[in-house]
Structure formats: structure tokens, C-alpha cells
PDB file of C-alpha atoms in Angstrom:
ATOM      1  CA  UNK P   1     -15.765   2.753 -12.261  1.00  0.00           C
ATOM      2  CA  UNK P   2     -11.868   3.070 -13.188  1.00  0.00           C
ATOM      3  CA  UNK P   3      -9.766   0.957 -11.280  1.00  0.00           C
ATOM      4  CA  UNK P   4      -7.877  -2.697  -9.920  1.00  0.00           C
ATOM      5  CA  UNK P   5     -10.034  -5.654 -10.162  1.00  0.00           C
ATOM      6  CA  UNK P   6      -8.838  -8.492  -7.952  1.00  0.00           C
ATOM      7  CA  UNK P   7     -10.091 -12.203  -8.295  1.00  0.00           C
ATOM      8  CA  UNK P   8     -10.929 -14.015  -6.133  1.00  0.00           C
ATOM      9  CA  UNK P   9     -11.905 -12.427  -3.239  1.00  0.00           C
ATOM     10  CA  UNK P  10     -11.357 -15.115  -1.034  1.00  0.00           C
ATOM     11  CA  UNK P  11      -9.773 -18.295  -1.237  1.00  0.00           C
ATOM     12  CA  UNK P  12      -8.577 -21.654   0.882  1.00  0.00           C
ATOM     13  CA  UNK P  13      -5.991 -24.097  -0.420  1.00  0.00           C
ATOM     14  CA  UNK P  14      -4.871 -27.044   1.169  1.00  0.00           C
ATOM     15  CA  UNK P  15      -0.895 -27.246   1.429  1.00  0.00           C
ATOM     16  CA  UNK P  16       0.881 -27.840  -1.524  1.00  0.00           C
ATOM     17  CA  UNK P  17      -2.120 -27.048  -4.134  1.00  0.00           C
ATOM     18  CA  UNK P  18      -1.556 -24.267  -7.029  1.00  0.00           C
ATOM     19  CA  UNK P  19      -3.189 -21.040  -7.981  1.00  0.00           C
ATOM     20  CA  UNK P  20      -2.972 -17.969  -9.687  1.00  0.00           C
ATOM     21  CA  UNK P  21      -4.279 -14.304  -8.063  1.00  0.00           C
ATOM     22  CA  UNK P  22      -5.871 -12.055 -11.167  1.00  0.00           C
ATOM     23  CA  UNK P  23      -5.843  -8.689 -11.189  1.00  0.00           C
ATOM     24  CA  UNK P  24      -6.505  -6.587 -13.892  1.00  0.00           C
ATOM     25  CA  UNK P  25      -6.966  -2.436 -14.238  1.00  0.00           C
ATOM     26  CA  UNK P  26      -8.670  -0.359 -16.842  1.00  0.00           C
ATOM     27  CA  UNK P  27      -6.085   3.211 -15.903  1.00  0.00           C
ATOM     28  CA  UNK P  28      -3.872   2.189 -18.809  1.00  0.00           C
ATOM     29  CA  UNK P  29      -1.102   2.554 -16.209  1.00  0.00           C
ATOM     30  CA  UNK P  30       2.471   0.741 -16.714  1.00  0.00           C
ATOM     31  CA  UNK P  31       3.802  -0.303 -13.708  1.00  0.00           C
ATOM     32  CA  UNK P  32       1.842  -2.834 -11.938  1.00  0.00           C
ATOM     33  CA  UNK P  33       2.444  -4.452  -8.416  1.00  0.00           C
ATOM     34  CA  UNK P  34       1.478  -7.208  -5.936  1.00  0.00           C
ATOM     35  CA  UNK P  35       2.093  -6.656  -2.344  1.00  0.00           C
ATOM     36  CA  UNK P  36       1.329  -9.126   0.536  1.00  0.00           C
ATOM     37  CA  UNK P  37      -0.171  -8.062   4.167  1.00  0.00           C
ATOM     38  CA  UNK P  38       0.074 -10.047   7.300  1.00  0.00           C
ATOM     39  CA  UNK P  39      -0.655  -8.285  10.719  1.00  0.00           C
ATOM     40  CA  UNK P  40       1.441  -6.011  12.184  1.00  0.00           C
ATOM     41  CA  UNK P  41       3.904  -6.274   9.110  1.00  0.00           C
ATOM     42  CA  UNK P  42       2.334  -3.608   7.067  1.00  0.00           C
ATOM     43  CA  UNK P  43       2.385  -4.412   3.138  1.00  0.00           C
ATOM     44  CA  UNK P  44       5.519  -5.847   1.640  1.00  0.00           C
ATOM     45  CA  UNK P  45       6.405  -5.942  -1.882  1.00  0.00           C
ATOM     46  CA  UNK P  46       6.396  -9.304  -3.459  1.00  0.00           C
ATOM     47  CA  UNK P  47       7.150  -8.470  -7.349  1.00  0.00           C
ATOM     48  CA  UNK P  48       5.998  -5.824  -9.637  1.00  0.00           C
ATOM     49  CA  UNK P  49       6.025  -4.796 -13.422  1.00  0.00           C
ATOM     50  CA  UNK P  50       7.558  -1.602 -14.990  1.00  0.00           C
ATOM     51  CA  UNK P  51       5.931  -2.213 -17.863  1.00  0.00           C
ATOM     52  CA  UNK P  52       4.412  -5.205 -20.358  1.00  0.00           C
ATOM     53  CA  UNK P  53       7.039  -7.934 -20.728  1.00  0.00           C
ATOM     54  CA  UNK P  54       9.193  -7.090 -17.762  1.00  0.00           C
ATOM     55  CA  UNK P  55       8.566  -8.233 -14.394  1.00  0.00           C
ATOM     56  CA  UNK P  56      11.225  -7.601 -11.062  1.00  0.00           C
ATOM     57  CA  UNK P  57      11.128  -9.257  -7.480  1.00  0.00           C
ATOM     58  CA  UNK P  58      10.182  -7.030  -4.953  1.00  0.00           C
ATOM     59  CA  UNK P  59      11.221  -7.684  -0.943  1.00  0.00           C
ATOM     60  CA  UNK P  60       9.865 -10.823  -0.430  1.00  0.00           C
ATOM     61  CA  UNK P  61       9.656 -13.063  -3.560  1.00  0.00           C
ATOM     62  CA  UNK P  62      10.376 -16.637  -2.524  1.00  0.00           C
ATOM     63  CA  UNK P  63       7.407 -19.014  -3.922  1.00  0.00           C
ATOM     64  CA  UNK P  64       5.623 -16.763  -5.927  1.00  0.00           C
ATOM     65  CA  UNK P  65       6.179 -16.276  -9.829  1.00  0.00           C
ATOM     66  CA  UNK P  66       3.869 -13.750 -11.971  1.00  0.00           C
ATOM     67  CA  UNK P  67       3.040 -12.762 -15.531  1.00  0.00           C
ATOM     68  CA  UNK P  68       2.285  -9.161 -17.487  1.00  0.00           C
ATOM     69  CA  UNK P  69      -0.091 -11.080 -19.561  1.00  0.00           C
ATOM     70  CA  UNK P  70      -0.723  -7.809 -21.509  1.00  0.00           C
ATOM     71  CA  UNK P  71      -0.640  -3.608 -20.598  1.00  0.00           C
ATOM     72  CA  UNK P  72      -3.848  -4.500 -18.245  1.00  0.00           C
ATOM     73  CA  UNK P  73      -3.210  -7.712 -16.261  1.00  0.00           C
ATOM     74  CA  UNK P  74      -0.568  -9.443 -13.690  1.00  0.00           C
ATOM     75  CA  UNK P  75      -1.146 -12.299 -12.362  1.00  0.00           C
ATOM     76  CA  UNK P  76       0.268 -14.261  -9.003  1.00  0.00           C
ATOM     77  CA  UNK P  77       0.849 -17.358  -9.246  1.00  0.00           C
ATOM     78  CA  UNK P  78       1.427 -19.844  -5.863  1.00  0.00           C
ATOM     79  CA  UNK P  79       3.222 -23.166  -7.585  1.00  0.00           C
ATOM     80  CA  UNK P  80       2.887 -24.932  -4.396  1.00  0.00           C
ATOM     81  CA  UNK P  81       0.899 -23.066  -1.643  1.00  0.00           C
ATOM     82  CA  UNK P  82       2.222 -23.392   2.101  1.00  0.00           C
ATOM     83  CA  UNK P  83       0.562 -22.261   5.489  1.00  0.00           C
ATOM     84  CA  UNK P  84       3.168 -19.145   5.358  1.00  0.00           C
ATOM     85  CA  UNK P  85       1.517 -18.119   2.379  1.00  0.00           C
ATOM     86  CA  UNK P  86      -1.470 -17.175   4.559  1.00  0.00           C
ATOM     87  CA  UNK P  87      -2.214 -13.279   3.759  1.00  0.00           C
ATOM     88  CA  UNK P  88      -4.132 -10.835   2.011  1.00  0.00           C
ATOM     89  CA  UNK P  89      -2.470  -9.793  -0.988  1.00  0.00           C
ATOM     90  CA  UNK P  90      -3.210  -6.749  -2.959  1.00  0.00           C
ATOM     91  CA  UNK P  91      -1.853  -5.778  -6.289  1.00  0.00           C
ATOM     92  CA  UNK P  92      -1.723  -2.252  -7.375  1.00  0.00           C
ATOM     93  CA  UNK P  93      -1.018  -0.138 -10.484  1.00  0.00           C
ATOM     94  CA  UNK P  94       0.483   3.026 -10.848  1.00  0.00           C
ATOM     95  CA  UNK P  95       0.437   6.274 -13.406  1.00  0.00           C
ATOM     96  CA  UNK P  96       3.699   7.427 -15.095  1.00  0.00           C
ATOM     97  CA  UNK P  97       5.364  10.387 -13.207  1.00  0.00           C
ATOM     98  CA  UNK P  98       4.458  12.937 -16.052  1.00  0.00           C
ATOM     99  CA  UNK P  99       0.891  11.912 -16.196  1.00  0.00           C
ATOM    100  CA  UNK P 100      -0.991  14.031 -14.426  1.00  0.00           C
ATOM    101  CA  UNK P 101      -2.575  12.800 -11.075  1.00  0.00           C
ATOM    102  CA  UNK P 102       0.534  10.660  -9.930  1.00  0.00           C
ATOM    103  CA  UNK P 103      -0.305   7.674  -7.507  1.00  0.00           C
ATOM    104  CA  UNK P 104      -0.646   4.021  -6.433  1.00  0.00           C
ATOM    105  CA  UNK P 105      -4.854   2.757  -7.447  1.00  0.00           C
ATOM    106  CA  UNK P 106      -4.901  -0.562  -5.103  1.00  0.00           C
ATOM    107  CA  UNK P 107      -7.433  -3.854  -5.849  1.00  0.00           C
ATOM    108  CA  UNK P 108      -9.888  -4.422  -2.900  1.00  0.00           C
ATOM    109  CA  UNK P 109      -7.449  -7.607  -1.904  1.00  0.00           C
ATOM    110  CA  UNK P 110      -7.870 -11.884  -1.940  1.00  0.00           C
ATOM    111  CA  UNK P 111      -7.568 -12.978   1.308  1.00  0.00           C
ATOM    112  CA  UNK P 112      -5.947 -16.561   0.961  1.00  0.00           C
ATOM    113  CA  UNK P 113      -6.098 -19.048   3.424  1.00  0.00           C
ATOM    114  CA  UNK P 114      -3.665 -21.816   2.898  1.00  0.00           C
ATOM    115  CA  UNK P 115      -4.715 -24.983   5.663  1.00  0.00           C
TER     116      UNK P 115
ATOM    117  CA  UNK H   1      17.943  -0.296   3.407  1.00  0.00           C
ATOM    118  CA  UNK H   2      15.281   2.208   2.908  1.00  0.00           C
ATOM    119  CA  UNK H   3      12.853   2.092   5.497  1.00  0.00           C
ATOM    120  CA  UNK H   4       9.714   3.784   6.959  1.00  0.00           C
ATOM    121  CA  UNK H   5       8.930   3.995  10.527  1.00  0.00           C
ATOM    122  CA  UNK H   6       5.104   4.513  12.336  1.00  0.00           C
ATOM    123  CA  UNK H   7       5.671   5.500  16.054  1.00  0.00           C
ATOM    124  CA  UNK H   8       3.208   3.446  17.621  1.00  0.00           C
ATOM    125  CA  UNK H   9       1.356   0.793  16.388  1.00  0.00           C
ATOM    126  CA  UNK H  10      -2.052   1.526  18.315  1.00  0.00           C
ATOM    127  CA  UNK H  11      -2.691   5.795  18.866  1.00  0.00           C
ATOM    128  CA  UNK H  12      -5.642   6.562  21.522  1.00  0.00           C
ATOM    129  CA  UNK H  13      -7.657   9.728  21.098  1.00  0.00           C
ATOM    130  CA  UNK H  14     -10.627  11.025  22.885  1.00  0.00           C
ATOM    131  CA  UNK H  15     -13.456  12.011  20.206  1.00  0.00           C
ATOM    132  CA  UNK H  16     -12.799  16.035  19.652  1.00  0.00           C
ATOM    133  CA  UNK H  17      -9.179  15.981  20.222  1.00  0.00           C
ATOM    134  CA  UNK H  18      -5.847  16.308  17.817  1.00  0.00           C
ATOM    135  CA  UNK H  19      -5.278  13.081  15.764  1.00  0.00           C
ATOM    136  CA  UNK H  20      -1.247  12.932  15.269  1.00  0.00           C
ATOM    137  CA  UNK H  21       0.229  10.026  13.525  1.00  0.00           C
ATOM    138  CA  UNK H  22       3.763   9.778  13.553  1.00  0.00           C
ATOM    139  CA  UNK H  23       5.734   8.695   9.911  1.00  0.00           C
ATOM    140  CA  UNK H  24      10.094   8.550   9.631  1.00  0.00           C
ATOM    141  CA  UNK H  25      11.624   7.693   6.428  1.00  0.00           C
ATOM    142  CA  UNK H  26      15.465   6.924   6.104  1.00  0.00           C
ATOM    143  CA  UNK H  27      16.419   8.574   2.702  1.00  0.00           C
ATOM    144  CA  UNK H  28      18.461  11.863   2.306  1.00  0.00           C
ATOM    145  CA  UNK H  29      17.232  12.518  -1.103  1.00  0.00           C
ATOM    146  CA  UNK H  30      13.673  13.804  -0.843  1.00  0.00           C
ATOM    147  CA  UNK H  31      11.267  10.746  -2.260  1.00  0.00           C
ATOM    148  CA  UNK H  32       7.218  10.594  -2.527  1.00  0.00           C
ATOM    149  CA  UNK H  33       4.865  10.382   0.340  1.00  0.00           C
ATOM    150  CA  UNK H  34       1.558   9.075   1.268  1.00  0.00           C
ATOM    151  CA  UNK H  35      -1.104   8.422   3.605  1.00  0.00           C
ATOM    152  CA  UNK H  36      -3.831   5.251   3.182  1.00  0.00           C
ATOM    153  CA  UNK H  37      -6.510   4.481   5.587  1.00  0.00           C
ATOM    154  CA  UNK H  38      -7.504   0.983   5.569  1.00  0.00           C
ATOM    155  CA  UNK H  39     -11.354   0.315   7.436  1.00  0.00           C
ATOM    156  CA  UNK H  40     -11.384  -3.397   8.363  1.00  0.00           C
ATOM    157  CA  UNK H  41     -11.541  -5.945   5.867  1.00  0.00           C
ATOM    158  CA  UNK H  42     -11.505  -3.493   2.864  1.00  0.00           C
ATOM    159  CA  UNK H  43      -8.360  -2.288   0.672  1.00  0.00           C
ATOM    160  CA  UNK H  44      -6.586   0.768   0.839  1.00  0.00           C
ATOM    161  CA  UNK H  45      -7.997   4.760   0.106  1.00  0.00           C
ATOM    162  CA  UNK H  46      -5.509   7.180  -0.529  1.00  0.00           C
ATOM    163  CA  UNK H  47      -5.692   9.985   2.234  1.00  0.00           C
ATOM    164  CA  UNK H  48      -2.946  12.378   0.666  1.00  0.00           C
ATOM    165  CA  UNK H  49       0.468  12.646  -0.999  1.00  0.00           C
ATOM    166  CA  UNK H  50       3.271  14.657  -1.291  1.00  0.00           C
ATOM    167  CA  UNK H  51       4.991  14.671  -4.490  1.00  0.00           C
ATOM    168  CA  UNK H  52       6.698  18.239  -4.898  1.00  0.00           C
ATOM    169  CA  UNK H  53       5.468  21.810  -4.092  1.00  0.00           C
ATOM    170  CA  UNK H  54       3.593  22.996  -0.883  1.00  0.00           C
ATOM    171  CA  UNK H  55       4.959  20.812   1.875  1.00  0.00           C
ATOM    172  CA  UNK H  56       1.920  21.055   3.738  1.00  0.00           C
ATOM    173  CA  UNK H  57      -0.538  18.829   1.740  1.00  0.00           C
ATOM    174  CA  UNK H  58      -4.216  18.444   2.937  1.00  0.00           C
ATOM    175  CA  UNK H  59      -6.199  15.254   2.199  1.00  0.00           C
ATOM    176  CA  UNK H  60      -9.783  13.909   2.424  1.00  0.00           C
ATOM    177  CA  UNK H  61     -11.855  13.722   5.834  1.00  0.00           C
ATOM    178  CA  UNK H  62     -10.154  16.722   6.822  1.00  0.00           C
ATOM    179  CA  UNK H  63      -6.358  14.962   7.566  1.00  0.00           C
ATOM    180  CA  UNK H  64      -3.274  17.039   6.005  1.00  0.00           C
ATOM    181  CA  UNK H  65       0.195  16.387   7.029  1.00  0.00           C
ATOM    182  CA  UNK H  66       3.328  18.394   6.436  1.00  0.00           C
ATOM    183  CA  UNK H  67       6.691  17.276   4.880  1.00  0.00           C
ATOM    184  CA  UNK H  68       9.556  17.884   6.547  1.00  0.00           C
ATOM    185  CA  UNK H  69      12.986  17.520   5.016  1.00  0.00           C
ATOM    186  CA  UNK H  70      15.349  18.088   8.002  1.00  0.00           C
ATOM    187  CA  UNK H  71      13.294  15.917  10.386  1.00  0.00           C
ATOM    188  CA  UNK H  72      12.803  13.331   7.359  1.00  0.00           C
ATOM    189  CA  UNK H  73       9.007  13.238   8.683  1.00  0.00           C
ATOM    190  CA  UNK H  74       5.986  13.191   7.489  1.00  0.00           C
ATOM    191  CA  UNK H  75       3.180  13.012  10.019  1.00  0.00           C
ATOM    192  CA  UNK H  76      -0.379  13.158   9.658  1.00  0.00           C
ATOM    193  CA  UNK H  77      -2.894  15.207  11.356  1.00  0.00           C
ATOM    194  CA  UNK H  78      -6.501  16.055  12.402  1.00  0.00           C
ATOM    195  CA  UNK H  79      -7.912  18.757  14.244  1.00  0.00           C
ATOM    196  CA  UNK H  80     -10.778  16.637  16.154  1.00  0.00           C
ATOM    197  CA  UNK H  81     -11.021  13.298  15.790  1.00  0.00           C
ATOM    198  CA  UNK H  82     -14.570  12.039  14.605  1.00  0.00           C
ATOM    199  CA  UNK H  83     -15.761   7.974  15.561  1.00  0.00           C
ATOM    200  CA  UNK H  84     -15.247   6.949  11.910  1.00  0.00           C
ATOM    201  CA  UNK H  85     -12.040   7.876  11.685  1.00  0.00           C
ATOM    202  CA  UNK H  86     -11.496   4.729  13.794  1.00  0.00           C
ATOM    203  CA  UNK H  87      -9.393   2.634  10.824  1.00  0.00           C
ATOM    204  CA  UNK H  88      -5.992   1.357  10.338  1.00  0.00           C
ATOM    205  CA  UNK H  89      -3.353   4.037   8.990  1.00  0.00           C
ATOM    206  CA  UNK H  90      -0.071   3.622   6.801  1.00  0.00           C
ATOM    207  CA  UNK H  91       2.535   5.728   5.701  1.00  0.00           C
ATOM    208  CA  UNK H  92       4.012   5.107   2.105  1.00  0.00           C
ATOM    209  CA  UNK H  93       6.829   6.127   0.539  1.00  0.00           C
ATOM    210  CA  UNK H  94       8.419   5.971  -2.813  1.00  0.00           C
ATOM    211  CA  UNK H  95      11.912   6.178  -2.758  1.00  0.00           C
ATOM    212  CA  UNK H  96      13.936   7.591  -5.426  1.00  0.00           C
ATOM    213  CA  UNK H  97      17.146   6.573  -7.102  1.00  0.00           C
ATOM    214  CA  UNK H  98      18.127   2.375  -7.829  1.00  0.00           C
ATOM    215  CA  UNK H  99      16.310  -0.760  -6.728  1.00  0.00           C
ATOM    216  CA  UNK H 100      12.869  -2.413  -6.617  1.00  0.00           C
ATOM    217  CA  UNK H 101       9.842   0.341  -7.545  1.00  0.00           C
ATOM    218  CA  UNK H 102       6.760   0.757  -5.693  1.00  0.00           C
ATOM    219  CA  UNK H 103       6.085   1.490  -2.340  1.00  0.00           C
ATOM    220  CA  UNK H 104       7.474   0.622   0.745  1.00  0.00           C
ATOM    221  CA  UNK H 105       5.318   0.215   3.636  1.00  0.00           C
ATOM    222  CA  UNK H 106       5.554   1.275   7.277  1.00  0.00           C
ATOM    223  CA  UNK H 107       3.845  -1.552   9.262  1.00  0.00           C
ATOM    224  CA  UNK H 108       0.705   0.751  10.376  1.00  0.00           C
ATOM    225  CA  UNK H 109      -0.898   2.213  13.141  1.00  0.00           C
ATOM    226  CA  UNK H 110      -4.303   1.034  14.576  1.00  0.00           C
ATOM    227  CA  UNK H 111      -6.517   4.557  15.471  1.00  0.00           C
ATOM    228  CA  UNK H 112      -8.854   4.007  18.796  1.00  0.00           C
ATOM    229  CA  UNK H 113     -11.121   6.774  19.446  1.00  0.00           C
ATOM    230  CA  UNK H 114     -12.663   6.745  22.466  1.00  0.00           C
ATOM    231  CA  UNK H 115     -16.263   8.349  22.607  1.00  0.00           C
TER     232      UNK H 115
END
């Protein structure tokens, strides 16, 4: 089926380690997001992509970095993971206003643990 | 700043009655709206949107909810609640005009229905 592909689905890192949050979607949308959610906070934007080769911070972008490898993917990237870091982060894609069904396809989430 | 505002962060509802779930936005300048329903450890499902037209927009599982310029609102509803509607619930909007794309969150409210 169409849609966001998120990988990993899970994932602990000790403090200070590195890794990078894939996400890829098949809608040949171009704006692409990643949002973070911790309890009672709702989702908050972290950075997103208008299109490929541009990238913007969203609300809360401090230790995080990404890449619009191509039209499809956007990665995350933690440089040096710390226990604040501890969420489930989606990423998201989303059709151009003239295309016809406009709207937000999410990823199924990585749940990061950072110990 | 641009905000989005659930009344209530847990809702109660006997099985049968009126689901109402309460959404504020702070924008005069009439943006785009939705509903997701998130079931526990899964990602997001759209419910509905409002983009432009009828300002009474119906979604899946029998929700709709009605946009309301004047009262900046839009709040979802549900004639009789049903067990597995039990799920977490956020309001989304896209705001129009300058700054960061994508959606901004409201922080959610956690449906209870009691049998």
C-alpha cells in the first residue's frame, strides 16, 4: 500500500550515541515532515522539507539535523542522543494544495528510548 | 504565536451518548483543519478535514465536526459513542500566511467510554 515508511520501529541508545530515523514515502508528495510526541504535549514540529534540497526548522529543532536525500526520503539524524530525546517521532508527507485529495499521510512512528 | 487549544485533556462518555470534543485555534484568517485518532501505540488516521466549502464536514466512524469562523472552533462530534471509539484525539491545523509549514498540534484529548 501507498504511504510513510518509518525505520526503525523501535530503538534504545545509550546517552551520547548517534543515529539517523528513515522515513521514506511512495505519494510523490513534496513537502515532508518530522514531528516529535511526548505525553500530554501533543506532536511538535521538529523540521520539515518544502521540497528536495530545502529543509526548515520547525518548533523545536535543537539537536536534531536532517537530509531530503531525494523527492522520497528525509532522514533524522540525533548527533549525540540525550535522555530528553526520549519520544516517538513521526515524520509525515504531504500533497500539494492543487492536487487533489489535500492532506498530511503520517509513518506508523520509532519510538526511541535514549538511557 | 499560532496556537490550537483541546478543552480537556481526558472527555468521559457513557456508551450511547453524544461524543463532543472541543478544538480553538488563534488565527483570524481562516486556515485548514483536521481531526486524527490515535489507538495506543499506533500512528495517526485521519478522521476528517476542512479545507474550503461545506463547513460541516463528516468523517469516518461516523464523527463530523463543523467549522466555525466567528467562534474560531472546530469541534468534533458523535451521535453515540461506541467502546472502540475509546482512542486518543487531536485537532490539527494548518495555518496560513508566513512561517514554519505543517501542522501544528493541539496536545490531545484522551476519550473514556464507560460501558
Amino acid at each position: 500500500n501507498a504511504g510513510v515508511t518509518q525505520t526503525p520501529k523501535f530503538q534504545v541508545l545509550k546517552t551520547g550515541q548517534s543515529m539517523t530515523l528513515q522515513c521514506a514515502q511512495d505519494m510523490n508528495h513534496n513537502s515532508m515532515y518530522w514531528y516529535r510526541q511526548d505525553p500530554g504535549m501533543g506532536l511538535r514540529l521538529i523540521y520539515y522539507s518544502a521540497s528536495e534540497g530545502t529543509t526548515d526548522k520547525g518548533e523545536v529543532p535543537n539537536g536534531y539535523n536532517v537530509s531530503r536525500l531525494n523527492k522520497r526520503e528525509f532522514s533524522l539524524r540525533l548527533e549525540s542522543a540525550a535522555p530528553s530525546q526520549t519520544s516517538v517521532y513521526f515524520c509525515a508527507s504531504r500533497a500539494r494544495s492543487g492536487q487533489g485529495n489535500y492532506g498530511y499521510t503520517f509513518g506508523s512512528g520509532t519510538r526511541l528510548t535514549v538511557v | 504565536a499560532q496556537s490550537v487549544t483541546q478543552l480537556g485533556s481526558h472527555v468521559s462518555v457513557s456508551e450511547g451518548a453524544l461524543v463532543l470534543l472541543r478544538c480553538n485555534y488563534s488565527s483570524s484568517v481562516p486556515p485548514y483543519l483536521f481531526w486524527y485518532v490515535q489507538y495506543p501505540n499506533q500512528g495517526l488516521q485521519l478522521l476528517l478535514k476542512y479545507t474550503t466549502g461545506a463547513t460541516l464536514v463528516k468523517g469516518i466512524n461516523g464523527f463530523e465536526a463543523e467549522f466555525k469562523k466567528s467562534e474560531t472552533s472546530f469541534h468534533l462530534t458523535k451521535p453515540s459513542a461506541h467502546m472502540s471509539d475509546a482512542a486518543e484525539y487531536f485537532c490539527a491545523v494548518r495555518f496560513s500566511g508566513g512561517g514554519a509549514d505543517g501542522l501544528t498540534f493541539g496536545k490531545g484529548t484522551h476519550l473514556i467510554i464507560q460501558p
